[in-house]
Amino acid sequence: MAGADGDDSLYPIAVLIDELRNEDVQVPNVSGGGLPGYRSKRSCSSRETFRCLRLNSIKKLSTIALALGVERTRTELLPFLTDTIYDEDEVLLALAEQLGNFTMLVGGPEYVHCLLPPLESLATVEETVVRDKAVESLRKISQEHSPVDLEVHFEPLVKRLASGDWFTSRTSACGLFSVCYPRVSSTVKAEIRQHFRTLCSDDTPMVRRAAASKLGEFAKVLELDYVKSDIISLFTALASDEQDSVRLLAVEACVSIATLLPQEDLESLVMPTLRQAAEDKSWRVRYMVADKFSELQKAVGPEITKNDLVPAFQNLLKDCEAEVRAAAANKVKEFCENLPEENREQIIMTHILPCVKELVSDTNQHVKSALASVIMGLSTILGKDNTIEHLLPLFLAQLKDECPEVRLNIISNLDCVNEVIGIRQLSQSLLPAIVELAEDAKWRVRLAIIEYMPLLAGQLPLTKSLCRVVVYAIREAATCNLMKLVEKFGAEWAQNTIVPKVLGMANDPNYLHRMTTLFCINALSEACGQDITTKQMLPVVLKMSNDQVANVRFNVAKSLQKIGPVLDSNALQTEVKPVLEKLATDTDMDVKYFAQEAISGTRFTLASLHISTKSDLPF
Amino acid sequence: MAGVAGGNDFQWCFSQVKGAIDEDVAEADIISTVEFNYSGELLATGDKGGRVVIFQHEQESKNRPHLRGEYNVYSTFQSHEPEFDYLKSLEIEEKINKIRWLPQQNAAHFLLSTNDKTIKLWKISERDKRAEGYNLKDEDGRLRDPFRITSLRVPVLMPMDLMVEASPRRIFANAHTYHINSISVNSDHETYLSADDLRINLWHLEITDRSFNIVDIKPANMEELTEVITAAECHPLQCNVFVYSSSKGTIRLCDTRAAALCDRQAKFFEEPEDPSSRSFFSEIISSISDVKFSHSGRYMMTRDYLSVKVWDLNMENRPVETYQVHEYLRSKLCSLYENDCIFDKFECCWNGSDSAIMTGSYNNFFRMFDRNTRRDITLEASRESSKPRATLKPRKVSTGGKRKKDEISVDSLDFNKKILHTAWHPKDNVIAVAATNNLYIFQDKIN
């Protein structure tokens, strides 16, 4: 160990250790009977400082442990940490996390059980995040226990937690059964199963919830016979618990249990409970079923899906509670995708589509918006003819929906419809509605249109209406999208459609719009090439150098610097340079500054041109 | 133990009184809520100064076997501070409107306290160990020379005097436009509801940044407003059921399973008005000031200005029991209206076995009703009878005619002394009665 000769290398560690302790103790007020007129005068800032220092020390716990050595870490540091569970959540959370990586610092797997006491006390605190982290660390170090240590040290800890007085310790125990079960002897296994059973019927709903949420995980490590004998009865009991918060967690467990069981047992062991959950009196349970529908569908397989889940799904889509309908609507596409191939189309057309049609005109906007985010995906499944006949009217209706989010969700998914029905059909039926949206009152919708414009441009023919969309993009200064458009359609298209609009705005009375011209030119010059830039854009920029607004003038200087590399050296010398020189003597400080910047910038361009001409010379 | 008083059962006797004796009472010291925790071991009070005081039941001592343990101060803390809403130019009082204990989950205790706008979750925990041994300091606190540290010391925990700490764990704010009148913890132990004049919100105890609105009775046009929510409570056993009472004297029972927004009640409790007793004040005095489920969950009790009613949850058209609290005030309503007393919000509570109920009145009187024998009694919380072990004498108010001996005439009642908040120990016959700035604790006399 270092430091025996009294060098100061121990000092930083000494500081860290001193700051580990929780010094900030609120002075209590015990003044006998009566209601004392006491106001707490706790200094928040000092409390905060102490907390930060402690947090810092805890995060460097490995450094402290390293300096102390494995022996003292085991005998002094860990016992101290075990007893300091008074602290703030943040500190405890950091401690719980650190201890999960402490195996080597206490002397390797042989001594890993030393970490159990502090983690055990952390697993009983009231703060869920801390408990969960402690359980996570316990699960981690359980793997580092030898089978013998697991039975001697770890398993007793799980039992202690499982039979603890407070529900906090019992909830923590629920997460630990599955990690020790596979590695212990069959007698201990029987005990673990018994403990789990007890917790599933605990008095407090919290413990039952914890058990229900770990039921699936525990089922996975159990032998199939026990799954059938033990887990199913627990599952059935939890799924009919009096508290809906417990029942809804059983739905989740249903997925993992169903995947474990052979197909022939599903009908008798799982389906009665699942059917009951899908029709539960509580909307929260039905919501959970709707939310987990795709997973359930995969877990129970095609046959049960066809016979049972399709009607259940129909009911969920028609549920009286909007939250449930919205959750189900979200799953429409996935559910249809995962239907058995051979009669998929028939099921969708006769059973699902009628419900979907109703949802399009639902009274609740969340339901409509959930549907709008997935409905376009149906077109790939149903094919061209069905899409045109049945889906397009729905899309159109949603594009015109009063709720902006619905319109937005439809626009964002246009590409998948295009793949199915082709450009012509799409442009004929949807384009008018889309162009209308470019003038939508909600800026988010306009923004979405602009953002999807390059995508739309790939699919829609170059019509006049598209140009109107472009104009809006210019107004909103969506320069980056303009660049993408020009790249897609080429310089000639840009020269005919975009450039005139951009240059037209140079004479706008609003100086912000005039600046937009400059920003667009900055973005477009490279894509448009030297010819258009020199002949059409440059004159406009130069003319704007006389603008009366200084902001415009210094942006001219910036633009000139930006488009410089695109221009030929002749234009730079004869046209750009004089203007920049004039701006460099401007009365406005900023204009002067940017003009000088541009001059040194373009000089660099000139110089590099010069060099490149030189190097072209044959030697 | 059913009896409330009189008869052969037992008598109430004085146990303790807390609070200053001075005649002039500071506004901040007025107790605004009283609540026992689930075991009855702790008793919390909140006051208009935003403070919460927690009393702990001391174990019975061997020397004085005739005495049940007393309640002594366990922890005192400032729960809420006065605030100012600059956007609405409104002062937010620090007054604690309600306190609700959470079921105990580990060695610490947790409670929710609320003022008009903000609900806070407090943790009350004990600490009896202190870390000792520094690296950088000597035992007597002098700093050591950093260059002379030759070995590292890990602090050791040593026992110390018990210290009780209260720390704020969560702050649930910004969810109520109107004044919060109730909070109630759900039996699922993970959610609770909070009600203001027009809305009820559902919170998760661990999530502070959002709550769900489950009842909203605010009309689109505030001029059409005809009633407000006066109290709300979760069912003690069924996590999906809660009730709320209104200023129109009706109670709605809602089922959260049916829909996310409970704007349509599952049950509607209303007693048809007796046309003969109709008066100008009918509407005001029928307003419900408190609603409480019985521990069994079968009944609920409502308090209006003049009476307490017990309703069977299975019968909506009338209460199964009605008790008059101070019927003699019916002739005084006009003056009670003028001094605003008619708007006082009296609370009510059940005893541990649901066999008796208690509620407050004026002149520091409080009333108890035995549901089995239908006997009732009026008792007084006063300094005069606050001698140790003194038995409380029943009080009587003369109702018209000639005043008998030991009776008090209605005109001499002190309307400034009112008992609005009372609490009954969940298991034992111990009651806590808040009389302005004093907290009286009474218990049954063991013969």
Coordinates of C-alpha atoms in Angstrom, one line a residue, chain A residues 228-611:
Chain A
K228 CA -48.0 -25.8 -16.5
S229 CA -48.6 -26.7 -12.9
D230 CA -47.4 -23.6 -11.0
I231 CA -47.2 -20.6 -13.3
I232 CA -50.5 -21.1 -15.0
S233 CA -52.4 -21.0 -11.7
L234 CA -50.5 -18.0 -10.5
F235 CA -51.1 -16.3 -13.9
T236 CA -54.8 -17.0 -13.7
A237 CA -55.0 -15.7 -10.2
L238 CA -53.1 -12.5 -11.0
A239 CA -55.2 -12.0 -14.1
S240 CA -58.3 -11.9 -12.0
D241 CA -56.9 -9.8 -9.2
E242 CA -59.2 -7.2 -7.6
Q243 CA -56.8 -4.4 -8.5
D244 CA -56.7 -3.5 -12.2
S245 CA -53.1 -2.4 -11.9
V246 CA -52.2 -6.0 -11.2
R247 CA -54.5 -7.5 -13.8
L248 CA -53.0 -5.4 -16.6
L249 CA -49.5 -6.6 -15.8
A250 CA -50.7 -10.2 -16.2
V251 CA -51.4 -9.3 -19.8
E252 CA -47.7 -8.7 -20.3
A253 CA -46.9 -12.0 -18.7
C254 CA -49.3 -13.7 -21.0
V255 CA -47.0 -13.0 -23.9
S256 CA -44.0 -14.8 -22.4
I257 CA -46.1 -17.7 -21.0
A258 CA -47.7 -18.3 -24.4
T259 CA -44.4 -18.5 -26.1
L260 CA -43.2 -21.2 -23.7
L261 CA -46.2 -23.5 -24.0
P262 CA -46.7 -26.0 -26.8
Q263 CA -49.4 -25.0 -29.2
E264 CA -51.9 -27.7 -28.1
D265 CA -51.9 -26.4 -24.5
L266 CA -52.5 -22.8 -25.3
E267 CA -56.2 -23.1 -25.9
S268 CA -56.9 -24.7 -22.5
L269 CA -54.2 -22.9 -20.4
V270 CA -53.9 -19.3 -21.7
M271 CA -56.8 -18.4 -23.9
P272 CA -59.5 -18.3 -21.3
T273 CA -57.6 -15.7 -19.3
L274 CA -56.7 -13.7 -22.4
R275 CA -60.2 -13.7 -23.6
Q276 CA -61.3 -12.5 -20.2
A277 CA -58.6 -9.7 -20.2
A278 CA -59.8 -8.5 -23.7
E279 CA -63.2 -8.0 -22.2
D280 CA -62.2 -6.8 -18.8
K281 CA -64.4 -4.3 -17.1
S282 CA -61.5 -1.9 -16.7
W283 CA -60.5 0.0 -19.7
R284 CA -56.9 0.1 -18.5
V285 CA -56.7 -3.7 -18.8
R286 CA -58.2 -3.7 -22.3
Y287 CA -55.8 -0.9 -23.2
M288 CA -52.9 -3.2 -22.2
V289 CA -54.3 -6.0 -24.4
A290 CA -54.6 -3.6 -27.3
D291 CA -51.1 -2.2 -26.6
K292 CA -49.6 -5.7 -26.5
F293 CA -51.7 -7.1 -29.4
S294 CA -48.9 -7.7 -31.9
E295 CA -46.8 -9.6 -29.3
L296 CA -49.8 -11.6 -28.3
Q297 CA -50.6 -12.4 -31.8
K298 CA -47.1 -13.7 -32.5
A299 CA -47.1 -15.7 -29.2
V300 CA -50.4 -17.6 -29.8
G301 CA -49.8 -18.4 -33.5
P302 CA -51.9 -18.1 -36.6
E303 CA -54.7 -20.5 -35.8
I304 CA -55.8 -18.9 -32.6
T305 CA -55.2 -15.5 -34.1
K306 CA -57.8 -16.3 -36.8
N307 CA -60.4 -17.7 -34.5
D308 CA -60.0 -15.6 -31.4
L309 CA -57.8 -12.6 -31.9
V310 CA -59.6 -11.2 -35.0
P311 CA -62.9 -10.8 -33.2
A312 CA -61.1 -9.5 -30.1
F313 CA -59.3 -6.9 -32.2
Q314 CA -62.5 -5.9 -33.8
N315 CA -64.0 -5.3 -30.4
L316 CA -61.0 -3.3 -29.3
L317 CA -61.2 -1.1 -32.4
K318 CA -64.9 -0.5 -31.4
D319 CA -64.2 -0.1 -27.7
C320 CA -66.2 2.5 -25.8
E321 CA -63.1 4.1 -24.4
A322 CA -61.1 6.3 -26.7
E323 CA -57.7 5.4 -25.1
V324 CA -58.3 1.7 -26.0
R325 CA -59.4 2.5 -29.6
A326 CA -56.3 4.7 -30.0
A327 CA -54.0 1.9 -28.8
A328 CA -55.8 -0.6 -31.0
A329 CA -55.7 1.7 -34.0
N330 CA -51.9 2.0 -33.6
K331 CA -51.7 -1.7 -34.1
V332 CA -53.8 -2.0 -37.2
K333 CA -50.9 -2.3 -39.6
E334 CA -48.8 -4.7 -37.6
F335 CA -51.8 -6.9 -36.8
C336 CA -52.7 -7.1 -40.5
E337 CA -49.1 -7.8 -41.5
N338 CA -48.9 -10.7 -39.2
L339 CA -52.1 -12.4 -40.2
P340 CA -51.6 -15.7 -41.9
E341 CA -50.8 -15.1 -45.5
E342 CA -53.4 -17.5 -47.1
N343 CA -56.5 -15.7 -45.9
R344 CA -55.1 -12.3 -44.9
E345 CA -56.8 -10.3 -47.5
Q346 CA -60.1 -11.8 -46.9
I347 CA -59.9 -11.2 -43.1
I348 CA -58.8 -7.6 -43.5
M349 CA -61.5 -6.8 -46.1
T350 CA -64.4 -8.4 -44.2
H351 CA -63.4 -7.9 -40.6
I352 CA -60.8 -5.2 -40.1
L353 CA -61.5 -2.6 -42.8
P354 CA -65.1 -1.9 -41.8
C355 CA -63.8 -1.0 -38.3
V356 CA -61.0 1.1 -39.8
K357 CA -63.6 3.0 -41.9
E358 CA -65.5 3.9 -38.8
L359 CA -62.3 5.1 -37.0
V360 CA -61.6 7.6 -39.8
S361 CA -64.6 9.6 -38.6
D362 CA -64.0 8.9 -34.8
T363 CA -65.0 11.6 -32.4
N364 CA -61.7 11.5 -30.7
Q365 CA -58.7 13.1 -32.4
H366 CA -56.1 10.9 -30.7
V367 CA -57.8 7.9 -32.2
K368 CA -57.8 9.4 -35.7
S369 CA -54.2 10.5 -35.4
A370 CA -53.1 7.1 -34.2
L371 CA -54.9 5.5 -37.1
A372 CA -53.4 8.1 -39.6
S373 CA -49.9 7.2 -38.5
V374 CA -50.3 3.6 -39.6
I375 CA -53.2 3.4 -42.1
M376 CA -51.0 4.1 -45.1
G377 CA -49.1 0.9 -44.4
L378 CA -52.2 -1.1 -45.2
S379 CA -51.8 -0.3 -48.9
T380 CA -48.8 -2.6 -49.3
I381 CA -50.7 -5.4 -47.7
L382 CA -53.9 -5.0 -49.7
G383 CA -52.4 -4.3 -53.1
K384 CA -53.1 -1.7 -55.8
D385 CA -56.8 -2.4 -56.6
N386 CA -58.0 -2.5 -53.0
T387 CA -56.0 0.5 -52.1
I388 CA -57.5 2.6 -54.9
E389 CA -61.0 1.4 -54.2
H390 CA -61.1 1.3 -50.4
L391 CA -58.1 3.1 -48.9
L392 CA -57.7 6.2 -51.0
P393 CA -61.0 7.6 -50.0
L394 CA -60.0 7.1 -46.3
F395 CA -56.6 8.8 -46.9
L396 CA -58.4 11.7 -48.6
A397 CA -60.8 12.1 -45.7
Q398 CA -57.9 12.1 -43.3
L399 CA -55.9 14.6 -45.3
K400 CA -58.8 16.9 -44.9
D401 CA -59.3 16.2 -41.3
E402 CA -59.9 19.1 -39.0
C403 CA -57.1 18.0 -36.6
P404 CA -53.7 19.0 -37.9
E405 CA -51.9 16.0 -36.4
V406 CA -54.1 13.6 -38.4
R407 CA -53.2 15.5 -41.6
L408 CA -49.5 15.5 -40.6
N409 CA -49.4 11.8 -40.0
I410 CA -50.9 11.1 -43.4
I411 CA -48.4 13.3 -45.2
S412 CA -45.5 11.8 -43.4
N413 CA -46.3 8.3 -44.7
L414 CA -47.1 9.1 -48.4
D415 CA -44.1 7.2 -49.7
C416 CA -45.5 3.7 -48.9
V417 CA -48.7 4.4 -50.9
N418 CA -46.7 5.5 -53.9
E419 CA -44.9 2.2 -54.0
V420 CA -48.2 0.4 -54.4
I421 CA -50.4 2.5 -56.6
G422 CA -47.8 4.5 -58.6
I423 CA -47.3 8.1 -59.3
R424 CA -50.1 8.8 -61.6
Q425 CA -52.8 7.5 -59.4
L426 CA -51.4 9.2 -56.4
S427 CA -50.9 12.6 -58.1
Q428 CA -54.4 12.5 -59.5
S429 CA -56.1 11.7 -56.2
L430 CA -54.0 13.2 -53.5
L431 CA -52.0 16.1 -55.0
P432 CA -54.8 18.7 -54.8
A433 CA -55.3 18.0 -51.2
I434 CA -51.6 18.1 -50.5
V435 CA -51.1 21.4 -52.3
E436 CA -54.0 22.8 -50.2
L437 CA -52.1 21.8 -47.1
A438 CA -49.1 23.9 -48.2
E439 CA -51.2 26.8 -47.3
D440 CA -52.5 25.3 -44.1
A441 CA -53.1 27.6 -41.2
K442 CA -51.0 25.5 -38.9
W443 CA -47.3 26.1 -39.4
R444 CA -46.4 22.6 -38.3
V445 CA -48.3 21.2 -41.2
R446 CA -46.6 23.6 -43.7
L447 CA -43.3 22.7 -42.2
A448 CA -44.1 19.0 -42.7
I449 CA -45.0 19.6 -46.3
I450 CA -41.7 21.4 -46.8
E451 CA -39.8 18.7 -45.1
Y452 CA -41.4 16.0 -47.2
M453 CA -41.1 18.1 -50.4
P454 CA -38.0 16.4 -51.7
L455 CA -39.8 13.1 -51.0
L456 CA -42.9 14.3 -52.7
A457 CA -40.9 15.7 -55.6
G458 CA -39.5 12.2 -56.2
Q459 CA -43.1 11.0 -56.6
L460 CA -45.0 13.8 -58.1
P461 CA -44.8 15.2 -61.6
L462 CA -43.5 18.7 -61.9
T463 CA -46.7 20.5 -62.0
K464 CA -47.5 24.0 -61.4
S465 CA -49.0 23.1 -58.1
L466 CA -45.7 21.8 -56.9
C467 CA -44.2 25.1 -57.7
R468 CA -46.6 26.7 -55.4
V469 CA -45.3 24.5 -52.7
V470 CA -41.8 25.6 -53.7
V471 CA -42.7 29.2 -53.2
Y472 CA -43.8 28.5 -49.7
A473 CA -40.6 26.7 -49.1
I474 CA -38.7 29.8 -50.2
R475 CA -40.8 32.0 -48.0
E476 CA -40.1 29.8 -45.0
A477 CA -36.5 29.9 -46.0
A478 CA -36.2 26.2 -46.2
T479 CA -33.0 26.5 -48.1
C480 CA -31.7 23.1 -47.3
N481 CA -34.7 21.5 -49.0
L482 CA -34.3 23.8 -52.0
M483 CA -30.8 22.4 -52.5
K484 CA -32.2 18.9 -52.4
L485 CA -34.8 19.7 -54.9
V486 CA -32.3 21.3 -57.3
E487 CA -30.1 18.2 -57.0
K488 CA -33.1 16.1 -57.9
F489 CA -34.4 18.0 -60.9
G490 CA -31.2 19.6 -62.2
A491 CA -30.0 23.1 -62.9
E492 CA -32.4 23.7 -65.9
W493 CA -35.5 23.2 -63.8
A494 CA -34.1 25.4 -61.1
Q495 CA -33.4 28.1 -63.6
N496 CA -36.9 28.0 -64.8
T497 CA -38.8 27.6 -61.6
I498 CA -36.9 28.5 -58.5
V499 CA -34.4 31.1 -59.5
P500 CA -37.0 33.6 -60.8
K501 CA -39.0 33.3 -57.6
V502 CA -35.9 33.7 -55.5
L503 CA -34.6 36.7 -57.5
G504 CA -38.1 38.2 -57.5
M505 CA -38.0 38.6 -53.8
A506 CA -34.9 40.8 -54.0
N507 CA -37.3 43.7 -54.5
D508 CA -39.6 42.8 -51.7
P509 CA -40.4 45.8 -49.4
N510 CA -39.8 43.6 -46.4
Y511 CA -36.0 43.4 -45.7
L512 CA -36.4 39.9 -44.2
H513 CA -37.7 38.6 -47.5
R514 CA -34.8 40.4 -49.3
M515 CA -32.4 38.6 -47.0
T516 CA -34.2 35.3 -47.9
T517 CA -33.1 35.9 -51.5
L518 CA -29.5 36.0 -50.3
F519 CA -29.9 32.9 -48.1
C520 CA -31.4 31.0 -51.1
I521 CA -28.6 32.1 -53.4
N522 CA -26.1 30.9 -50.9
A523 CA -27.7 27.5 -50.9
L524 CA -28.4 27.3 -54.6
S525 CA -25.2 28.6 -56.2
E526 CA -23.3 25.4 -56.0
A527 CA -26.1 23.2 -57.3
C528 CA -26.9 25.6 -60.1
G529 CA -23.4 25.9 -61.4
Q530 CA -21.2 28.7 -62.6
D531 CA -23.2 29.8 -65.6
I532 CA -26.5 30.5 -63.8
T533 CA -24.7 31.9 -60.8
T534 CA -22.6 34.4 -62.7
K535 CA -25.3 35.4 -65.2
Q536 CA -28.5 35.5 -63.1
M537 CA -27.6 35.6 -59.4
L538 CA -24.5 37.7 -59.2
P539 CA -26.1 40.9 -60.7
V540 CA -28.9 40.7 -58.1
V541 CA -26.5 40.3 -55.2
L542 CA -24.3 43.1 -56.4
K543 CA -27.3 45.3 -56.8
M544 CA -28.4 44.6 -53.2
S545 CA -25.1 46.0 -51.9
N546 CA -26.8 49.4 -52.1
D547 CA -29.7 48.3 -49.9
Q548 CA -30.5 50.8 -47.2
V549 CA -30.7 48.2 -44.5
A550 CA -27.3 47.3 -43.1
N551 CA -28.3 43.7 -42.3
V552 CA -28.9 43.2 -46.0
R553 CA -25.6 44.8 -46.9
F554 CA -23.5 42.7 -44.7
N555 CA -25.3 39.6 -45.9
V556 CA -24.3 40.6 -49.4
A557 CA -20.7 40.5 -48.3
K558 CA -21.3 37.1 -46.7
S559 CA -23.0 35.9 -49.9
L560 CA -20.3 37.1 -52.1
Q561 CA -17.7 35.2 -50.0
K562 CA -19.9 32.1 -50.2
I563 CA -20.5 32.1 -53.9
G564 CA -17.0 33.2 -54.7
P565 CA -15.7 29.7 -55.3
V566 CA -18.4 29.1 -57.9
L567 CA -17.6 32.3 -59.9
D568 CA -14.9 32.6 -62.5
S569 CA -11.8 34.7 -61.7
N570 CA -12.7 37.3 -64.2
A571 CA -16.0 38.1 -62.5
L572 CA -14.3 38.0 -59.1
Q573 CA -11.8 40.6 -60.2
T574 CA -14.0 42.9 -62.2
E575 CA -17.3 42.7 -60.4
V576 CA -17.0 41.3 -56.9
K577 CA -13.9 43.0 -55.7
P578 CA -14.9 46.6 -56.4
V579 CA -18.2 46.0 -54.5
L580 CA -16.5 44.4 -51.6
E581 CA -14.0 47.2 -51.4
K582 CA -16.8 49.7 -51.4
L583 CA -18.6 47.8 -48.6
A584 CA -15.4 47.8 -46.6
T585 CA -15.7 51.5 -46.3
D586 CA -19.3 51.4 -45.2
T587 CA -20.5 53.5 -42.3
D588 CA -21.8 50.5 -40.5
M589 CA -19.3 48.5 -38.4
D590 CA -20.7 45.1 -39.2
V591 CA -20.8 45.7 -42.9
K592 CA -17.2 46.8 -42.8
Y593 CA -16.2 43.8 -40.8
F594 CA -17.9 41.2 -43.1
A595 CA -16.7 43.0 -46.2
Q596 CA -13.1 42.7 -45.0
E597 CA -13.7 39.1 -44.0
A598 CA -15.0 38.5 -47.5
I599 CA -12.0 40.2 -49.1
S600 CA -9.5 38.1 -47.3
G601 CA -11.7 35.1 -48.1
T602 CA -12.0 35.7 -51.8
R603 CA -8.4 36.6 -51.9
F604 CA -7.7 33.2 -50.7
T605 CA -9.9 31.9 -53.6
L606 CA -8.0 34.0 -56.1
A607 CA -4.8 32.8 -54.7
S608 CA -5.8 29.2 -55.0
L609 CA -7.1 29.8 -58.5
H610 CA -3.7 31.2 -59.3
I611 CA -1.9 28.2 -57.9

